[in-house]
Amino acid sequence: MLQLYTILNIKFVRRYFMASPLNSNIKEKIVKNTISLLHNTSFDDITLAKIAKESNISKGTLYYYYNNKEDILFDIIDRYVSKLADDLLVWVENKEKDTSAPRLFKYVLERGAEKEYGNLRLYLIGACVSENTSLREKYVERYLYFKRNLTKKINERLPNFDGEYFAWLLLTTMDGILIQNQLNNPEFNSEEFIKKTVSFMLK
């Protein structure tokens, strides 16, 4: 009896203390590989089996962490939009950089409209508009987190300006630039547009 108790106790310790970092790593792997698949495949065409194969794990392991694709998308939204905001905070707190208002505006427009994750971002927006309410609420929640941080940084640099309005202006303009870039609109020059927009905003 004592031997059985010892074996069970060892299994308990392994599961709850040794497995925690591994669990986190597996979830990270699942999210990253789903994002990788989204670069070339519609989310509707991605199955849990494909995600498991791409992540080099069994379907049983995948189901342990995510019961459906929407839960994975939920985590992707959380990580992607949070990263935009966190990257902004890292950038503005860098004392070695020029983080004045013109540079701040330029950074936000360029960073948010870059093509690297353009397809992913457009898909997330589309999914949140057309899919279930919980996804939309999650995206808006993280978007507002980004907006609040941006408003704060604008107010620090331009105390006489309406920081919240300028934050919304930057974010909605950023979305528009992204759409034109993803369309490969031949008459749209994002670099020139951003330059003129920043100049106009600070007149």
PDB file of C-alpha atoms in Angstrom:
ATOM      1  CA  MET A   1       0.000   0.000   0.000  1.00  0.00           C
ATOM      2  CA  LEU A   2       2.806   2.377   0.925  1.00  0.00           C
ATOM      3  CA  GLN A   3       4.588   1.575  -2.338  1.00  0.00           C
ATOM      4  CA  LEU A   4       1.422   2.359  -4.342  1.00  0.00           C
ATOM      5  CA  TYR A   5       0.993   5.649  -2.467  1.00  0.00           C
ATOM      6  CA  THR A   6       4.606   6.592  -3.230  1.00  0.00           C
ATOM      7  CA  ILE A   7       4.160   5.864  -6.945  1.00  0.00           C
ATOM      8  CA  LEU A   8       0.956   7.925  -7.106  1.00  0.00           C
ATOM      9  CA  ASN A   9       2.589  10.749  -5.185  1.00  0.00           C
ATOM     10  CA  ILE A  10       5.536  10.833  -7.610  1.00  0.00           C
ATOM     11  CA  LYS A  11       3.128  10.980 -10.560  1.00  0.00           C
ATOM     12  CA  PHE A  12       1.262  13.852  -8.893  1.00  0.00           C
ATOM     13  CA  VAL A  13       4.457  15.846  -8.374  1.00  0.00           C
ATOM     14  CA  ARG A  14       5.595  15.247 -11.947  1.00  0.00           C
ATOM     15  CA  ARG A  15       2.273  16.310 -13.383  1.00  0.00           C
ATOM     16  CA  TYR A  16       1.740  19.498 -11.402  1.00  0.00           C
ATOM     17  CA  PHE A  17       5.256  20.717 -10.809  1.00  0.00           C
ATOM     18  CA  MET A  18       7.474  19.374 -13.552  1.00  0.00           C
ATOM     19  CA  ALA A  19       4.965  19.625 -16.392  1.00  0.00           C
ATOM     20  CA  SER A  20       3.996  23.278 -16.014  1.00  0.00           C
ATOM     21  CA  PRO A  21       6.783  24.753 -18.195  1.00  0.00           C
ATOM     22  CA  LEU A  22       6.165  22.036 -20.775  1.00  0.00           C
ATOM     23  CA  ASN A  23       2.439  22.854 -20.878  1.00  0.00           C
ATOM     24  CA  SER A  24       3.245  26.501 -21.525  1.00  0.00           C
ATOM     25  CA  ASN A  25       5.690  25.549 -24.276  1.00  0.00           C
ATOM     26  CA  ILE A  26       3.143  23.335 -26.018  1.00  0.00           C
ATOM     27  CA  LYS A  27       0.489  26.075 -26.024  1.00  0.00           C
ATOM     28  CA  GLU A  28       3.044  28.506 -27.421  1.00  0.00           C
ATOM     29  CA  LYS A  29       3.955  26.004 -30.127  1.00  0.00           C
ATOM     30  CA  ILE A  30       0.296  25.483 -31.059  1.00  0.00           C
ATOM     31  CA  VAL A  31      -0.359  29.219 -31.349  1.00  0.00           C
ATOM     32  CA  LYS A  32       2.813  29.893 -33.356  1.00  0.00           C
ATOM     33  CA  ASN A  33       2.158  27.052 -35.770  1.00  0.00           C
ATOM     34  CA  THR A  34      -1.454  28.104 -36.264  1.00  0.00           C
ATOM     35  CA  ILE A  35      -0.231  31.602 -37.140  1.00  0.00           C
ATOM     36  CA  SER A  36       2.233  30.014 -39.568  1.00  0.00           C
ATOM     37  CA  LEU A  37      -0.610  28.109 -41.248  1.00  0.00           C
ATOM     38  CA  LEU A  38      -2.704  31.284 -41.467  1.00  0.00           C
ATOM     39  CA  HIS A  39      -0.085  32.941 -43.659  1.00  0.00           C
ATOM     40  CA  ASN A  40      -1.017  30.615 -46.515  1.00  0.00           C
ATOM     41  CA  THR A  41      -4.331  29.024 -45.547  1.00  0.00           C
ATOM     42  CA  SER A  42      -7.777  30.333 -44.644  1.00  0.00           C
ATOM     43  CA  PHE A  43      -8.730  29.631 -41.044  1.00  0.00           C
ATOM     44  CA  ASP A  44     -11.857  27.870 -42.328  1.00  0.00           C
ATOM     45  CA  ASP A  45      -9.627  25.404 -44.200  1.00  0.00           C
ATOM     46  CA  ILE A  46      -7.368  24.735 -41.228  1.00  0.00           C
ATOM     47  CA  THR A  47      -8.382  21.674 -39.231  1.00  0.00           C
ATOM     48  CA  LEU A  48      -7.300  20.681 -35.751  1.00  0.00           C
ATOM     49  CA  ALA A  49      -5.584  17.700 -37.383  1.00  0.00           C
ATOM     50  CA  LYS A  50      -3.495  20.082 -39.534  1.00  0.00           C
ATOM     51  CA  ILE A  51      -2.581  22.148 -36.499  1.00  0.00           C
ATOM     52  CA  ALA A  52      -1.546  19.028 -34.578  1.00  0.00           C
ATOM     53  CA  LYS A  53       0.571  17.826 -37.506  1.00  0.00           C
ATOM     54  CA  GLU A  54       2.223  21.238 -37.947  1.00  0.00           C
ATOM     55  CA  SER A  55       2.956  21.334 -34.208  1.00  0.00           C
ATOM     56  CA  ASN A  56       4.295  17.758 -34.216  1.00  0.00           C
ATOM     57  CA  ILE A  57       1.900  16.667 -31.478  1.00  0.00           C
ATOM     58  CA  SER A  58      -0.954  14.169 -31.325  1.00  0.00           C
ATOM     59  CA  LYS A  59      -4.562  15.264 -31.761  1.00  0.00           C
ATOM     60  CA  GLY A  60      -5.173  14.079 -28.203  1.00  0.00           C
ATOM     61  CA  THR A  61      -2.521  16.463 -26.903  1.00  0.00           C
ATOM     62  CA  LEU A  62      -4.020  19.308 -28.924  1.00  0.00           C
ATOM     63  CA  TYR A  63      -7.500  18.609 -27.528  1.00  0.00           C
ATOM     64  CA  TYR A  64      -6.042  18.730 -24.014  1.00  0.00           C
ATOM     65  CA  TYR A  65      -5.236  22.425 -24.531  1.00  0.00           C
ATOM     66  CA  TYR A  66      -7.826  23.513 -27.090  1.00  0.00           C
ATOM     67  CA  ASN A  67     -11.248  21.973 -27.677  1.00  0.00           C
ATOM     68  CA  ASN A  68     -11.844  23.969 -30.864  1.00  0.00           C
ATOM     69  CA  LYS A  69     -10.167  26.307 -33.342  1.00  0.00           C
ATOM     70  CA  GLU A  70     -11.945  29.370 -31.974  1.00  0.00           C
ATOM     71  CA  ASP A  71     -10.124  29.010 -28.655  1.00  0.00           C
ATOM     72  CA  ILE A  72      -6.806  29.086 -30.520  1.00  0.00           C
ATOM     73  CA  LEU A  73      -7.927  32.168 -32.437  1.00  0.00           C
ATOM     74  CA  PHE A  74      -8.864  33.741 -29.107  1.00  0.00           C
ATOM     75  CA  ASP A  75      -5.283  33.327 -27.876  1.00  0.00           C
ATOM     76  CA  ILE A  76      -3.857  34.606 -31.169  1.00  0.00           C
ATOM     77  CA  ILE A  77      -5.907  37.805 -30.847  1.00  0.00           C
ATOM     78  CA  ASP A  78      -4.741  38.267 -27.275  1.00  0.00           C
ATOM     79  CA  ARG A  79      -1.080  37.810 -28.144  1.00  0.00           C
ATOM     80  CA  TYR A  80      -1.045  39.757 -31.413  1.00  0.00           C
ATOM     81  CA  VAL A  81      -2.806  42.942 -30.281  1.00  0.00           C
ATOM     82  CA  SER A  82      -1.071  42.867 -26.898  1.00  0.00           C
ATOM     83  CA  LYS A  83       2.276  42.648 -28.699  1.00  0.00           C
ATOM     84  CA  LEU A  84       1.502  45.815 -30.666  1.00  0.00           C
ATOM     85  CA  ALA A  85       0.857  47.676 -27.416  1.00  0.00           C
ATOM     86  CA  ASP A  86       3.803  46.163 -25.552  1.00  0.00           C
ATOM     87  CA  ASP A  87       6.193  46.912 -28.419  1.00  0.00           C
ATOM     88  CA  LEU A  88       4.994  50.521 -28.329  1.00  0.00           C
ATOM     89  CA  LEU A  89       5.771  50.777 -24.616  1.00  0.00           C
ATOM     90  CA  VAL A  90       9.246  49.315 -25.095  1.00  0.00           C
ATOM     91  CA  TRP A  91       9.927  51.746 -27.934  1.00  0.00           C
ATOM     92  CA  VAL A  92       8.764  54.914 -26.143  1.00  0.00           C
ATOM     93  CA  GLU A  93      10.662  54.032 -22.970  1.00  0.00           C
ATOM     94  CA  ASN A  94      13.955  53.658 -24.842  1.00  0.00           C
ATOM     95  CA  LYS A  95      15.963  56.695 -23.727  1.00  0.00           C
ATOM     96  CA  GLU A  96      18.400  56.233 -26.596  1.00  0.00           C
ATOM     97  CA  LYS A  97      15.708  56.851 -29.221  1.00  0.00           C
ATOM     98  CA  ASP A  98      13.967  59.991 -30.408  1.00  0.00           C
ATOM     99  CA  THR A  99      10.415  59.319 -29.226  1.00  0.00           C
ATOM    100  CA  SER A 100       9.039  62.815 -29.818  1.00  0.00           C
ATOM    101  CA  ALA A 101       5.469  63.232 -31.117  1.00  0.00           C
ATOM    102  CA  PRO A 102       6.398  63.151 -34.844  1.00  0.00           C
ATOM    103  CA  ARG A 103       8.462  60.011 -34.346  1.00  0.00           C
ATOM    104  CA  LEU A 104       5.739  58.435 -32.199  1.00  0.00           C
ATOM    105  CA  PHE A 105       3.090  59.016 -34.865  1.00  0.00           C
ATOM    106  CA  LYS A 106       5.378  57.682 -37.584  1.00  0.00           C
ATOM    107  CA  TYR A 107       6.228  54.602 -35.516  1.00  0.00           C
ATOM    108  CA  VAL A 108       2.581  53.707 -34.856  1.00  0.00           C
ATOM    109  CA  LEU A 109       1.534  54.077 -38.500  1.00  0.00           C
ATOM    110  CA  GLU A 110       4.501  52.109 -39.831  1.00  0.00           C
ATOM    111  CA  ARG A 111       4.437  49.400 -37.170  1.00  0.00           C
ATOM    112  CA  GLY A 112       0.727  48.776 -37.356  1.00  0.00           C
ATOM    113  CA  ALA A 113       0.588  48.725 -41.145  1.00  0.00           C
ATOM    114  CA  GLU A 114       3.628  46.538 -41.825  1.00  0.00           C
ATOM    115  CA  LYS A 115       2.995  43.589 -44.091  1.00  0.00           C
ATOM    116  CA  GLU A 116       4.607  40.860 -41.983  1.00  0.00           C
ATOM    117  CA  TYR A 117       1.368  40.032 -40.168  1.00  0.00           C
ATOM    118  CA  GLY A 118      -0.970  41.899 -42.494  1.00  0.00           C
ATOM    119  CA  ASN A 119      -2.949  38.888 -43.692  1.00  0.00           C
ATOM    120  CA  LEU A 120      -3.282  37.646 -40.130  1.00  0.00           C
ATOM    121  CA  ARG A 121      -4.561  40.986 -38.853  1.00  0.00           C
ATOM    122  CA  LEU A 122      -7.089  41.385 -41.635  1.00  0.00           C
ATOM    123  CA  TYR A 123      -8.329  37.869 -40.981  1.00  0.00           C
ATOM    124  CA  LEU A 124      -8.653  38.553 -37.265  1.00  0.00           C
ATOM    125  CA  ILE A 125     -10.691  41.687 -37.958  1.00  0.00           C
ATOM    126  CA  GLY A 126     -12.898  39.819 -40.434  1.00  0.00           C
ATOM    127  CA  ALA A 127     -13.404  36.924 -38.048  1.00  0.00           C
ATOM    128  CA  CYS A 128     -14.302  39.240 -35.195  1.00  0.00           C
ATOM    129  CA  VAL A 129     -16.857  41.078 -37.323  1.00  0.00           C
ATOM    130  CA  SER A 130     -18.542  37.977 -38.721  1.00  0.00           C
ATOM    131  CA  GLU A 131     -17.955  35.298 -36.080  1.00  0.00           C
ATOM    132  CA  ASN A 132     -19.071  34.926 -32.475  1.00  0.00           C
ATOM    133  CA  THR A 133     -19.420  37.802 -30.039  1.00  0.00           C
ATOM    134  CA  SER A 134     -16.734  36.573 -27.636  1.00  0.00           C
ATOM    135  CA  LEU A 135     -14.023  36.925 -30.311  1.00  0.00           C
ATOM    136  CA  ARG A 136     -15.189  40.450 -31.126  1.00  0.00           C
ATOM    137  CA  GLU A 137     -15.214  41.441 -27.467  1.00  0.00           C
ATOM    138  CA  LYS A 138     -11.707  40.058 -27.001  1.00  0.00           C
ATOM    139  CA  TYR A 139     -10.346  41.969 -29.984  1.00  0.00           C
ATOM    140  CA  VAL A 140     -12.003  45.218 -28.885  1.00  0.00           C
ATOM    141  CA  GLU A 141     -10.691  44.717 -25.332  1.00  0.00           C
ATOM    142  CA  ARG A 142      -7.086  44.388 -26.520  1.00  0.00           C
ATOM    143  CA  TYR A 143      -7.560  47.177 -29.082  1.00  0.00           C
ATOM    144  CA  LEU A 144      -8.703  49.518 -26.304  1.00  0.00           C
ATOM    145  CA  TYR A 145      -5.679  48.487 -24.240  1.00  0.00           C
ATOM    146  CA  PHE A 146      -3.502  49.625 -27.145  1.00  0.00           C
ATOM    147  CA  LYS A 147      -5.503  52.854 -27.528  1.00  0.00           C
ATOM    148  CA  ARG A 148      -5.243  53.746 -23.828  1.00  0.00           C
ATOM    149  CA  ASN A 149      -1.469  53.288 -23.799  1.00  0.00           C
ATOM    150  CA  LEU A 150      -1.128  55.323 -26.981  1.00  0.00           C
ATOM    151  CA  THR A 151      -3.343  58.097 -25.576  1.00  0.00           C
ATOM    152  CA  LYS A 152      -1.171  58.300 -22.474  1.00  0.00           C
ATOM    153  CA  LYS A 153       2.032  58.616 -24.503  1.00  0.00           C
ATOM    154  CA  ILE A 154       0.520  61.295 -26.753  1.00  0.00           C
ATOM    155  CA  ASN A 155      -0.663  63.317 -23.740  1.00  0.00           C
ATOM    156  CA  GLU A 156       2.838  63.169 -22.249  1.00  0.00           C
ATOM    157  CA  ARG A 157       4.279  64.702 -25.414  1.00  0.00           C
ATOM    158  CA  LEU A 158       1.435  66.999 -26.446  1.00  0.00           C
ATOM    159  CA  PRO A 159      -0.427  68.056 -23.271  1.00  0.00           C
ATOM    160  CA  ASN A 160      -2.477  70.671 -25.133  1.00  0.00           C
ATOM    161  CA  PHE A 161      -3.761  68.187 -27.718  1.00  0.00           C
ATOM    162  CA  ASP A 162      -6.731  65.828 -27.486  1.00  0.00           C
ATOM    163  CA  GLY A 163      -4.710  62.666 -26.926  1.00  0.00           C
ATOM    164  CA  GLU A 164      -7.635  60.269 -27.203  1.00  0.00           C
ATOM    165  CA  TYR A 165      -8.787  61.735 -30.520  1.00  0.00           C
ATOM    166  CA  PHE A 166      -5.258  61.545 -31.943  1.00  0.00           C
ATOM    167  CA  ALA A 167      -4.919  57.954 -30.733  1.00  0.00           C
ATOM    168  CA  TRP A 168      -8.113  56.985 -32.566  1.00  0.00           C
ATOM    169  CA  LEU A 169      -6.996  58.918 -35.634  1.00  0.00           C
ATOM    170  CA  LEU A 170      -3.713  57.012 -35.701  1.00  0.00           C
ATOM    171  CA  LEU A 171      -5.336  53.610 -35.156  1.00  0.00           C
ATOM    172  CA  THR A 172      -8.034  54.021 -37.812  1.00  0.00           C
ATOM    173  CA  THR A 173      -5.497  55.441 -40.272  1.00  0.00           C
ATOM    174  CA  MET A 174      -3.189  52.518 -39.497  1.00  0.00           C
ATOM    175  CA  ASP A 175      -5.974  50.084 -40.405  1.00  0.00           C
ATOM    176  CA  GLY A 176      -6.626  51.910 -43.674  1.00  0.00           C
ATOM    177  CA  ILE A 177      -2.942  51.828 -44.645  1.00  0.00           C
ATOM    178  CA  LEU A 178      -2.837  48.109 -43.931  1.00  0.00           C
ATOM    179  CA  ILE A 179      -5.795  47.452 -46.234  1.00  0.00           C
ATOM    180  CA  GLN A 180      -4.254  49.410 -49.117  1.00  0.00           C
ATOM    181  CA  ASN A 181      -0.909  47.652 -48.634  1.00  0.00           C
ATOM    182  CA  GLN A 182      -2.556  44.228 -48.616  1.00  0.00           C
ATOM    183  CA  LEU A 183      -4.457  45.122 -51.784  1.00  0.00           C
ATOM    184  CA  ASN A 184      -1.124  46.087 -53.383  1.00  0.00           C
ATOM    185  CA  ASN A 185      -2.817  49.248 -54.627  1.00  0.00           C
ATOM    186  CA  PRO A 186      -0.388  50.575 -57.285  1.00  0.00           C
ATOM    187  CA  GLU A 187      -1.435  54.194 -56.694  1.00  0.00           C
ATOM    188  CA  PHE A 188      -0.930  54.102 -52.941  1.00  0.00           C
ATOM    189  CA  ASN A 189       2.499  55.005 -51.558  1.00  0.00           C
ATOM    190  CA  SER A 190       2.359  54.216 -47.843  1.00  0.00           C
ATOM    191  CA  GLU A 191       5.717  55.814 -47.056  1.00  0.00           C
ATOM    192  CA  GLU A 192       4.744  59.130 -48.630  1.00  0.00           C
ATOM    193  CA  PHE A 193       1.245  58.952 -47.154  1.00  0.00           C
ATOM    194  CA  ILE A 194       2.587  58.423 -43.617  1.00  0.00           C
ATOM    195  CA  LYS A 195       5.033  61.299 -44.003  1.00  0.00           C
ATOM    196  CA  LYS A 196       2.286  63.714 -45.109  1.00  0.00           C
ATOM    197  CA  THR A 197      -0.159  62.452 -42.480  1.00  0.00           C
ATOM    198  CA  VAL A 198       2.277  63.038 -39.606  1.00  0.00           C
ATOM    199  CA  SER A 199       3.053  66.523 -40.926  1.00  0.00           C
ATOM    200  CA  PHE A 200      -0.660  67.343 -41.243  1.00  0.00           C
ATOM    201  CA  MET A 201      -1.490  66.087 -37.739  1.00  0.00           C
ATOM    202  CA  LEU A 202       1.104  68.337 -36.114  1.00  0.00           C
ATOM    203  CA  LYS A 203       0.192  71.575 -37.907  1.00  0.00           C
TER     204      LYS A 203
END
